Tab-separated table of C-alpha atoms in Angstrom:
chain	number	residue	atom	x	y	z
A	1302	UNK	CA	138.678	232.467	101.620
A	1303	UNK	CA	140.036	233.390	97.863
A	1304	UNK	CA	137.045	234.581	95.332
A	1305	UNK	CA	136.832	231.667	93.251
A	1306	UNK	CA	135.791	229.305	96.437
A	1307	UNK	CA	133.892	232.641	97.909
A	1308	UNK	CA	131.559	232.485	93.902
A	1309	UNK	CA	131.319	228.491	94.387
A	1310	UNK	CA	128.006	227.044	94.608
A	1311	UNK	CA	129.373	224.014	96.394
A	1312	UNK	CA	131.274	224.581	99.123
A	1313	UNK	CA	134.351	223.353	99.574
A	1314	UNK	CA	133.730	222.084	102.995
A	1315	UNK	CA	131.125	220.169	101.908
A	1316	UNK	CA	132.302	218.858	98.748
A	1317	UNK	CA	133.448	215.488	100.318
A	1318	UNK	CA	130.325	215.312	102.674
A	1319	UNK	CA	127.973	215.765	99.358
A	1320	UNK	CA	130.230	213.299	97.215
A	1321	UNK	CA	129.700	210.397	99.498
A	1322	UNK	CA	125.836	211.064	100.484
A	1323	UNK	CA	125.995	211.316	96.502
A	1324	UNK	CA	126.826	208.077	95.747
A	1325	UNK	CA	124.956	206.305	98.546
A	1326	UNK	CA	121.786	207.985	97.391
A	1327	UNK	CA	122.398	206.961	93.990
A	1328	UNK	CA	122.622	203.460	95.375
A	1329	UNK	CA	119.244	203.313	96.963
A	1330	UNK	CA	117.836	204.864	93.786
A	1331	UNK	CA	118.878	202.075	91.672
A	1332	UNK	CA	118.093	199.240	94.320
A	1333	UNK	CA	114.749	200.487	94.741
A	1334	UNK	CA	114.174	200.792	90.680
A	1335	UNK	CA	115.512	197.445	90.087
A	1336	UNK	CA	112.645	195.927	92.756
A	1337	UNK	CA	109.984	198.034	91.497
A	1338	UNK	CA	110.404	197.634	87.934
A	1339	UNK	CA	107.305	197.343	86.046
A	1340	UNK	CA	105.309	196.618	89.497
A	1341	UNK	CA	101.848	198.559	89.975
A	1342	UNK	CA	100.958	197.719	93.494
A	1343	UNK	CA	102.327	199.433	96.647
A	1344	UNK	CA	105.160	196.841	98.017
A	1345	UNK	CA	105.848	195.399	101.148
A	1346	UNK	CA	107.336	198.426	102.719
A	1347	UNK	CA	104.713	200.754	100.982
A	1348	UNK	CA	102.226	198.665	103.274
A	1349	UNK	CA	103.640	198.543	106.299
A	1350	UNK	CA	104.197	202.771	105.967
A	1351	UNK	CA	100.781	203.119	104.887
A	1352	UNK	CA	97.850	202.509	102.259
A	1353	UNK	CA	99.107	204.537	99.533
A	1354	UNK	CA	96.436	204.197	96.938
A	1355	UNK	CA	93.844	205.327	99.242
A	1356	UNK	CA	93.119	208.991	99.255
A	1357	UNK	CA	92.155	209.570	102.888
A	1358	UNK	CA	93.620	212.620	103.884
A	1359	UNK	CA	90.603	215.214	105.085
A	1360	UNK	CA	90.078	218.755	105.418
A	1361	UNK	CA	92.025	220.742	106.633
A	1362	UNK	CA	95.255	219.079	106.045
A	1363	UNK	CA	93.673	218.078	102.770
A	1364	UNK	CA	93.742	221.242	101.615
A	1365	UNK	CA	97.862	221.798	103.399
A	1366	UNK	CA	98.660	218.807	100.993
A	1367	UNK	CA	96.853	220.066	97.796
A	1368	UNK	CA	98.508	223.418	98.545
A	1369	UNK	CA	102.311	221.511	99.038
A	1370	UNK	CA	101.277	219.306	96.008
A	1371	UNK	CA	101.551	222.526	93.828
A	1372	UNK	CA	104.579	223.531	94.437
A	1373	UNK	CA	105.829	220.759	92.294
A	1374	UNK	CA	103.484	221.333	89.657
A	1375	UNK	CA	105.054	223.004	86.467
A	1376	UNK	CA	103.708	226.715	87.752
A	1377	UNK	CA	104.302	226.325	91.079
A	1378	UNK	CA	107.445	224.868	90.123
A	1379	UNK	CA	107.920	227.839	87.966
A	1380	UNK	CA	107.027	230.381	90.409
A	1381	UNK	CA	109.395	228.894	93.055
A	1382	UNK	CA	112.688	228.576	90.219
A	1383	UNK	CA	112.035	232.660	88.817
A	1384	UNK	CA	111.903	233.696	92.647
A	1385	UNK	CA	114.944	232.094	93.125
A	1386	UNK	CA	116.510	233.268	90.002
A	1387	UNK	CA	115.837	236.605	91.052
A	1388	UNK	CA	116.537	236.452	94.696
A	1389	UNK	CA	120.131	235.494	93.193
A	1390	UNK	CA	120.792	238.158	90.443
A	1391	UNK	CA	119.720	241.013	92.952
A	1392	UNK	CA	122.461	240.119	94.877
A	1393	UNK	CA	124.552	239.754	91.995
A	1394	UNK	CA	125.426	236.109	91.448
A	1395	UNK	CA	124.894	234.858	88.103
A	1396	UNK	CA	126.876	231.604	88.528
A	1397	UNK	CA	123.703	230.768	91.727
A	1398	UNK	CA	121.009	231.688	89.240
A	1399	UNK	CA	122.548	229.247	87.044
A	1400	UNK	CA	122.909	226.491	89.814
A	1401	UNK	CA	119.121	227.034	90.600
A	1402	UNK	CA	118.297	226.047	86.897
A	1403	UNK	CA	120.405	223.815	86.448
A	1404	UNK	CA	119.778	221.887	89.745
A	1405	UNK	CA	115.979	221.596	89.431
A	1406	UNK	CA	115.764	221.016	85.815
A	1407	UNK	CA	118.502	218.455	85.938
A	1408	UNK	CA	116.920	216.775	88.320
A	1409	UNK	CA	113.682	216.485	86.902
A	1410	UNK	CA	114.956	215.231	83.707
A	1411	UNK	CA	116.342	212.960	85.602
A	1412	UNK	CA	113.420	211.619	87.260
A	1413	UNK	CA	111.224	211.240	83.744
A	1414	UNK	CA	113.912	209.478	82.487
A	1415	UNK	CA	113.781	207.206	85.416
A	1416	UNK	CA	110.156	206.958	85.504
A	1417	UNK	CA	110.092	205.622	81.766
A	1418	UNK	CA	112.999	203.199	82.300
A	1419	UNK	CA	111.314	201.748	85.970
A	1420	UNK	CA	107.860	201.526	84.498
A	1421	UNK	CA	106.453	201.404	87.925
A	1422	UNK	CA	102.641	202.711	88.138
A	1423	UNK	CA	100.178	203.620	90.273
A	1424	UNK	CA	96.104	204.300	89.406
A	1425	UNK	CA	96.405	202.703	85.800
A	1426	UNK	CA	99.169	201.687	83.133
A	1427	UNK	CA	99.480	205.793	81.993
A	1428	UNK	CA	100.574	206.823	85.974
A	1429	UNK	CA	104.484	206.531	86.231
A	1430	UNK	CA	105.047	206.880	89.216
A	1431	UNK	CA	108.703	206.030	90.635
A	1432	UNK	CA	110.973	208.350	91.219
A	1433	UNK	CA	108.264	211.243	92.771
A	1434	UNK	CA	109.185	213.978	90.294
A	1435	UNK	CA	107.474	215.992	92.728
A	1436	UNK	CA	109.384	215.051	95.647
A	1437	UNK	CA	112.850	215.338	94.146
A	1438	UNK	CA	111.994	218.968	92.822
A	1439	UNK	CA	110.987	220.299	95.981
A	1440	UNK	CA	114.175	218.623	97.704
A	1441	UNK	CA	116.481	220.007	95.182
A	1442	UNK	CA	115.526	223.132	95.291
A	1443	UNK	CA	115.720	223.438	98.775
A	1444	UNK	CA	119.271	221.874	98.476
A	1445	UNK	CA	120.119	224.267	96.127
A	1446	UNK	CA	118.912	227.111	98.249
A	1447	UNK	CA	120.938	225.788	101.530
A	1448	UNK	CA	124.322	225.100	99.617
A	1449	UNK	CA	124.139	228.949	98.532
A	1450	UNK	CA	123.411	229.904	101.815
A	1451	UNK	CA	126.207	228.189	103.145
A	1452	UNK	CA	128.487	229.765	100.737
A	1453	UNK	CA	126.921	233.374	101.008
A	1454	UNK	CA	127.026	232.971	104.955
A	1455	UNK	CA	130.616	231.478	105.480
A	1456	UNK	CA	129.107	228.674	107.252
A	1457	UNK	CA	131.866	225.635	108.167
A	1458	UNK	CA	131.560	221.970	107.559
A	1459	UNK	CA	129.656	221.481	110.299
A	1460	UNK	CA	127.352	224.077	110.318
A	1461	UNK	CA	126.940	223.764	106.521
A	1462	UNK	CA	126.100	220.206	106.566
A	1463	UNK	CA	123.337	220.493	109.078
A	1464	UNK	CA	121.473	223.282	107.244
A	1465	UNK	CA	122.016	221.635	103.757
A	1466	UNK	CA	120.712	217.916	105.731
A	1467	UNK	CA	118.092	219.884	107.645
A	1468	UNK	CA	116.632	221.718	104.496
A	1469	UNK	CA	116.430	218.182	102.383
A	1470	UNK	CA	114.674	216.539	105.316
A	1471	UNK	CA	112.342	218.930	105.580
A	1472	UNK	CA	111.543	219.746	101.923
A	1473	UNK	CA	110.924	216.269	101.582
A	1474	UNK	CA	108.792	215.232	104.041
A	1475	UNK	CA	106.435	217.760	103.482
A	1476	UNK	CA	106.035	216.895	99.984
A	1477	UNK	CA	106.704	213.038	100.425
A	1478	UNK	CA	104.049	213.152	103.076
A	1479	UNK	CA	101.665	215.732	100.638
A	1480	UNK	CA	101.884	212.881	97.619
A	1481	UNK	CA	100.961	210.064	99.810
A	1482	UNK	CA	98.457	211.430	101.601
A	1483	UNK	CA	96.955	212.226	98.466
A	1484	UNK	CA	97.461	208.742	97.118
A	1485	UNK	CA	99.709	210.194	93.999
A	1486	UNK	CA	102.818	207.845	94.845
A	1487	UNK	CA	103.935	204.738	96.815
A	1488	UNK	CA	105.866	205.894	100.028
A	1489	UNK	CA	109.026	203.888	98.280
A	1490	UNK	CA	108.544	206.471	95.674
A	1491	UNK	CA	108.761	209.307	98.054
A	1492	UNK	CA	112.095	207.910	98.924
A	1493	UNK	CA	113.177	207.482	95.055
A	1494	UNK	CA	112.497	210.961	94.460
A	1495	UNK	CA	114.296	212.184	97.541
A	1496	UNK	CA	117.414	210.474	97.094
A	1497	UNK	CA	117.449	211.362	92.983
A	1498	UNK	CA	117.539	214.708	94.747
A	1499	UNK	CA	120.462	213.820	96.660
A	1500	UNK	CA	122.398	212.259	93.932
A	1501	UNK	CA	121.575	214.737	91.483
A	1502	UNK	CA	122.026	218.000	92.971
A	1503	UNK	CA	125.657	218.131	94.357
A	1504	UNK	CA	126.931	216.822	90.919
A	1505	UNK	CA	124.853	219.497	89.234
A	1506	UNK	CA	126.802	222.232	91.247
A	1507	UNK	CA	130.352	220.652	90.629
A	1508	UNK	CA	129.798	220.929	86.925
A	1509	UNK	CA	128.292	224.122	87.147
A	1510	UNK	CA	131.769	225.531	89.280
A	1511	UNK	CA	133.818	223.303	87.002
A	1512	UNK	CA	132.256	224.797	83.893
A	1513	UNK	CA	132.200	228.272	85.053
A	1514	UNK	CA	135.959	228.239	86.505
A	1515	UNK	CA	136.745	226.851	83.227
A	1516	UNK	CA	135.135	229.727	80.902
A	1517	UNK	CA	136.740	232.271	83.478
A	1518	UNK	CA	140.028	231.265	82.939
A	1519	UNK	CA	140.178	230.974	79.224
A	1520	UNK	CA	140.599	235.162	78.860
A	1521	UNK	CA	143.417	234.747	81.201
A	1522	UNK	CA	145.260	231.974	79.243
A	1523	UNK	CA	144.002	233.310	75.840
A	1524	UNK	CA	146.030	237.053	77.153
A	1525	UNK	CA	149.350	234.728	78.280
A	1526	UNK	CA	149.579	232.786	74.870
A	1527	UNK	CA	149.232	236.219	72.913
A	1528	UNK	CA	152.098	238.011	75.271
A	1529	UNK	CA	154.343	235.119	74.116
């Protein structure tokens, strides 16, 4: 393994993996925007999931999904970004505090973005509501989280894939199933916000290596041209 791919926040192994489930996710994101655009009722498939608008959910798991539902809030969202931050300088890897920036904010710029150009809503006109901004935070981050760990840990394709698909399952659910259950998005939503994750996230950490590769170099070239 030479340094460069040992500091990379995407691993190599996985880069063609990510690429592909990329693009795909990408796809459904824009599919499910173009049906939903400007709707404010749950749809077809929102129906046959569940009732979406209707907050049912009881203690205790009431409280399990209020609990979830702040971690995508901005200080839960906060708390969870500076943890990670500092989980990554302590072990000295500037370029992975970076990525964990970069990944979650990018993605939920993304996602307001989305929201304004979709226009879907839920619980009155001022209630954007697809892509779940809540839903792709959570899942980035924990994609972020697995694609370092897969680089810190050596992992192989195979190995690497299943944590990274393992972690974005998980993360998701619990927060797809936290903002239904609390009737704060359409289940279609849930699966917006998951898959902006998906798209989002493994471009995020190309640029990032790209960018950071790039500004290492430039010493290196910059001493060569003067020696000549």
């Amino acid at each position: 393994m030479t340094r460069r791919s040992a500091t990379a926040v995407l691993p190599p192994s996985l880069r063609m993996w990510l690429g592909l489930t990329a693009v795909l996710s990408a796809l459904v994101v824009v599919v499910l925007g173009v049906l939903y655009a400007g709707h404010s009722e749950p749809g077809t498939v929102d129906r046959w999931v569940v009732q979406p608008t209707a907050d049912s959910v009881r203690p205790p798991w009431r409280n399990v999904a209020l609990a979830t539902d702040f971690l995508g809030e901005p200080a839960g969202a906060a708390v969870l970004v500076v943890a990670a931050v500092t989980g990554c300088l302590l072990v000295r890897r500037p370029r992975a505090a970076v990525f964990v920036v970069a990944g979650a904010g990018t993605t939920v710029v993304t996602t307001t973005l989305l929201k304004s150009l979709v226009g879907r809503t839920i619980h009155g006109d001022d209630n954007l509501s697809y892509p779940s901004g809540h839903t792709a935070f959570l899942t980035a981050l924990a994609l972020v989280v697995a694609l370092l760990a897969t680089g810190r840990l050596g992992l192989g394709r195979r190995a690497g894939a299943l944590l990274v698909l393992t972690a974005a399952l998980v993360a998701g659910a619990a927060m797809g199933w936290a903002q239904v259950a609390l009737g704060a998005h359409y289940p279609t939503d849930v699966l917006g916000g998951w898959c902006t994750a998906l798209a989002v996230t493994p471009v995020t950490a190309w640029l990032v290596d790209r960018t950071a590769d790039r500004t290492a170099n430039r010493p290196v070239d910059a001493g060569r041209r003067d020696r000549r």
